[in-house]
Amino acid sequence: RCQDFHFKRLSMDTIQAQLKSIWQTEGLDVDDEALFAIARAAQGGMRDALGILDQLAAGGTKVNVTDANSLLGLIDVKYIFDIADALIRKDASTVMTCIEAVVDSGKDDRRLLRDMVEHFRHILMMKVDAEKLQGLVDYPVFYRKQLFDQANQLTIENILKVMDIFIAAKETERLTDAPRLA
């Protein structure tokens, strides 16, 4: 006999709520941005989220977003929004400064490219129909508002063009000996 189980990814909100309940019971001090980073890294898996929280809690009773991003190799969402804002304003200098800050902090260029494609996908969802498609944007409400504001400054064509550029950069980065060139 066998049983057939169909699992689905949990939303970030669900993971964050469960983690918050756990850390309050355990007497930990975890900031909301750290919870978001953990939920983002867990990609819908509660067991993964619990393992990450456990690793972070091993370092002490206070967990902040810097510790979470450092452990997980994640790029702070602030940088992603800053780069997108600078792209929208066509401010190449700020884009380059933000990218340098990310790379200088030891983060992977490929991760940055992947995160930017995902970010512009979220902007696209907000642009197409923020009301109906916001469920496809697995971000907390505060970030959804920022995405909506960014979406209102772009056309669908511009969003798709930026996504194409980042996807091409991912391919170039994979093929070249100078990954920073991408």
JSON list of N, CA, C and O in Angstrom, two decimals, residues 47-66:
[
{"chain": "A", "resi": 47, "resn": "ARG", "atom": "N", "xyz": [10.01, 23.36, 6.67]},
{"chain": "A", "resi": 47, "resn": "ARG", "atom": "CA", "xyz": [11.14, 22.66, 7.30]},
{"chain": "A", "resi": 47, "resn": "ARG", "atom": "C", "xyz": [12.44, 23.41, 7.04]},
{"chain": "A", "resi": 47, "resn": "ARG", "atom": "O", "xyz": [13.27, 23.56, 7.94]},
{"chain": "A", "resi": 48, "resn": "ASP", "atom": "N", "xyz": [12.62, 23.91, 5.82]},
{"chain": "A", "resi": 48, "resn": "ASP", "atom": "CA", "xyz": [13.81, 24.71, 5.51]},
{"chain": "A", "resi": 48, "resn": "ASP", "atom": "C", "xyz": [13.84, 25.98, 6.35]},
{"chain": "A", "resi": 48, "resn": "ASP", "atom": "O", "xyz": [14.89, 26.37, 6.87]},
{"chain": "A", "resi": 49, "resn": "ALA", "atom": "N", "xyz": [12.69, 26.64, 6.47]},
{"chain": "A", "resi": 49, "resn": "ALA", "atom": "CA", "xyz": [12.62, 27.88, 7.25]},
{"chain": "A", "resi": 49, "resn": "ALA", "atom": "C", "xyz": [12.97, 27.63, 8.72]},
{"chain": "A", "resi": 49, "resn": "ALA", "atom": "O", "xyz": [13.72, 28.41, 9.33]},
{"chain": "A", "resi": 50, "resn": "LEU", "atom": "N", "xyz": [12.47, 26.53, 9.26]},
{"chain": "A", "resi": 50, "resn": "LEU", "atom": "CA", "xyz": [12.78, 26.20, 10.65]},
{"chain": "A", "resi": 50, "resn": "LEU", "atom": "C", "xyz": [14.27, 25.89, 10.84]},
{"chain": "A", "resi": 50, "resn": "LEU", "atom": "O", "xyz": [14.87, 26.30, 11.84]},
{"chain": "A", "resi": 51, "resn": "GLY", "atom": "N", "xyz": [14.86, 25.22, 9.87]},
{"chain": "A", "resi": 51, "resn": "GLY", "atom": "CA", "xyz": [16.29, 24.92, 9.94]},
{"chain": "A", "resi": 51, "resn": "GLY", "atom": "C", "xyz": [17.13, 26.19, 9.91]},
{"chain": "A", "resi": 51, "resn": "GLY", "atom": "O", "xyz": [18.11, 26.33, 10.64]},
{"chain": "A", "resi": 52, "resn": "ILE", "atom": "N", "xyz": [16.73, 27.13, 9.06]},
{"chain": "A", "resi": 52, "resn": "ILE", "atom": "CA", "xyz": [17.45, 28.40, 8.96]},
{"chain": "A", "resi": 52, "resn": "ILE", "atom": "C", "xyz": [17.32, 29.18, 10.26]},
{"chain": "A", "resi": 52, "resn": "ILE", "atom": "O", "xyz": [18.30, 29.71, 10.79]},
{"chain": "A", "resi": 53, "resn": "LEU", "atom": "N", "xyz": [16.10, 29.25, 10.80]},
{"chain": "A", "resi": 53, "resn": "LEU", "atom": "CA", "xyz": [15.88, 29.97, 12.06]},
{"chain": "A", "resi": 53, "resn": "LEU", "atom": "C", "xyz": [16.71, 29.33, 13.17]},
{"chain": "A", "resi": 53, "resn": "LEU", "atom": "O", "xyz": [17.32, 30.03, 13.98]},
{"chain": "A", "resi": 54, "resn": "ASP", "atom": "N", "xyz": [16.77, 28.01, 13.18]},
{"chain": "A", "resi": 54, "resn": "ASP", "atom": "CA", "xyz": [17.56, 27.29, 14.19]},
{"chain": "A", "resi": 54, "resn": "ASP", "atom": "C", "xyz": [19.04, 27.64, 14.08]},
{"chain": "A", "resi": 54, "resn": "ASP", "atom": "O", "xyz": [19.71, 27.88, 15.08]},
{"chain": "A", "resi": 55, "resn": "GLN", "atom": "N", "xyz": [19.56, 27.70, 12.86]},
{"chain": "A", "resi": 55, "resn": "GLN", "atom": "CA", "xyz": [20.96, 28.07, 12.66]},
{"chain": "A", "resi": 55, "resn": "GLN", "atom": "C", "xyz": [21.24, 29.49, 13.14]},
{"chain": "A", "resi": 55, "resn": "GLN", "atom": "O", "xyz": [22.25, 29.76, 13.77]},
{"chain": "A", "resi": 56, "resn": "LEU", "atom": "N", "xyz": [20.33, 30.40, 12.83]},
{"chain": "A", "resi": 56, "resn": "LEU", "atom": "CA", "xyz": [20.51, 31.79, 13.24]},
{"chain": "A", "resi": 56, "resn": "LEU", "atom": "C", "xyz": [20.39, 31.94, 14.76]},
{"chain": "A", "resi": 56, "resn": "LEU", "atom": "O", "xyz": [21.12, 32.72, 15.37]},
{"chain": "A", "resi": 57, "resn": "ALA", "atom": "N", "xyz": [19.48, 31.19, 15.37]},
{"chain": "A", "resi": 57, "resn": "ALA", "atom": "CA", "xyz": [19.28, 31.27, 16.81]},
{"chain": "A", "resi": 57, "resn": "ALA", "atom": "C", "xyz": [20.47, 30.69, 17.58]},
{"chain": "A", "resi": 57, "resn": "ALA", "atom": "O", "xyz": [20.69, 31.04, 18.74]},
{"chain": "A", "resi": 58, "resn": "ALA", "atom": "N", "xyz": [21.25, 29.83, 16.94]},
{"chain": "A", "resi": 58, "resn": "ALA", "atom": "CA", "xyz": [22.42, 29.25, 17.60]},
{"chain": "A", "resi": 58, "resn": "ALA", "atom": "C", "xyz": [23.46, 30.31, 17.94]},
{"chain": "A", "resi": 58, "resn": "ALA", "atom": "O", "xyz": [24.26, 30.14, 18.85]},
{"chain": "A", "resi": 59, "resn": "GLY", "atom": "N", "xyz": [23.42, 31.44, 17.23]},
{"chain": "A", "resi": 59, "resn": "GLY", "atom": "CA", "xyz": [24.38, 32.52, 17.47]},
{"chain": "A", "resi": 59, "resn": "GLY", "atom": "C", "xyz": [23.95, 33.47, 18.58]},
{"chain": "A", "resi": 59, "resn": "GLY", "atom": "O", "xyz": [24.68, 34.38, 18.92]},
{"chain": "A", "resi": 60, "resn": "GLY", "atom": "N", "xyz": [22.79, 33.29, 19.16]},
{"chain": "A", "resi": 60, "resn": "GLY", "atom": "CA", "xyz": [22.30, 34.17, 20.23]},
{"chain": "A", "resi": 60, "resn": "GLY", "atom": "C", "xyz": [20.80, 34.34, 20.13]},
{"chain": "A", "resi": 60, "resn": "GLY", "atom": "O", "xyz": [20.15, 33.78, 19.26]},
{"chain": "A", "resi": 61, "resn": "THR", "atom": "N", "xyz": [20.26, 35.14, 21.03]},
{"chain": "A", "resi": 61, "resn": "THR", "atom": "CA", "xyz": [18.80, 35.30, 21.08]},
{"chain": "A", "resi": 61, "resn": "THR", "atom": "C", "xyz": [18.30, 36.43, 20.19]},
{"chain": "A", "resi": 61, "resn": "THR", "atom": "O", "xyz": [17.11, 36.59, 20.03]},
{"chain": "A", "resi": 62, "resn": "LYS", "atom": "N", "xyz": [19.20, 37.21, 19.61]},
{"chain": "A", "resi": 62, "resn": "LYS", "atom": "CA", "xyz": [18.78, 38.31, 18.72]},
{"chain": "A", "resi": 62, "resn": "LYS", "atom": "C", "xyz": [19.18, 37.97, 17.29]},
{"chain": "A", "resi": 62, "resn": "LYS", "atom": "O", "xyz": [20.34, 37.67, 17.02]},
{"chain": "A", "resi": 63, "resn": "VAL", "atom": "N", "xyz": [18.22, 38.01, 16.40]},
{"chain": "A", "resi": 63, "resn": "VAL", "atom": "CA", "xyz": [18.46, 37.72, 14.98]},
{"chain": "A", "resi": 63, "resn": "VAL", "atom": "C", "xyz": [18.02, 38.93, 14.17]},
{"chain": "A", "resi": 63, "resn": "VAL", "atom": "O", "xyz": [16.88, 39.38, 14.29]},
{"chain": "A", "resi": 64, "resn": "ASN", "atom": "N", "xyz": [18.93, 39.46, 13.34]},
{"chain": "A", "resi": 64, "resn": "ASN", "atom": "CA", "xyz": [18.57, 40.61, 12.51]},
{"chain": "A", "resi": 64, "resn": "ASN", "atom": "C", "xyz": [18.77, 40.24, 11.04]},
{"chain": "A", "resi": 64, "resn": "ASN", "atom": "O", "xyz": [19.32, 39.19, 10.71]},
{"chain": "A", "resi": 65, "resn": "VAL", "atom": "N", "xyz": [18.32, 41.12, 10.16]},
{"chain": "A", "resi": 65, "resn": "VAL", "atom": "CA", "xyz": [18.35, 40.86, 8.73]},
{"chain": "A", "resi": 65, "resn": "VAL", "atom": "C", "xyz": [19.78, 40.72, 8.21]},
{"chain": "A", "resi": 65, "resn": "VAL", "atom": "O", "xyz": [20.03, 39.92, 7.31]},
{"chain": "A", "resi": 66, "resn": "THR", "atom": "N", "xyz": [20.70, 41.45, 8.77]},
{"chain": "A", "resi": 66, "resn": "THR", "atom": "CA", "xyz": [22.10, 41.36, 8.33]},
{"chain": "A", "resi": 66, "resn": "THR", "atom": "C", "xyz": [22.64, 39.96, 8.58]},
{"chain": "A", "resi": 66, "resn": "THR", "atom": "O", "xyz": [23.29, 39.37, 7.71]}
]
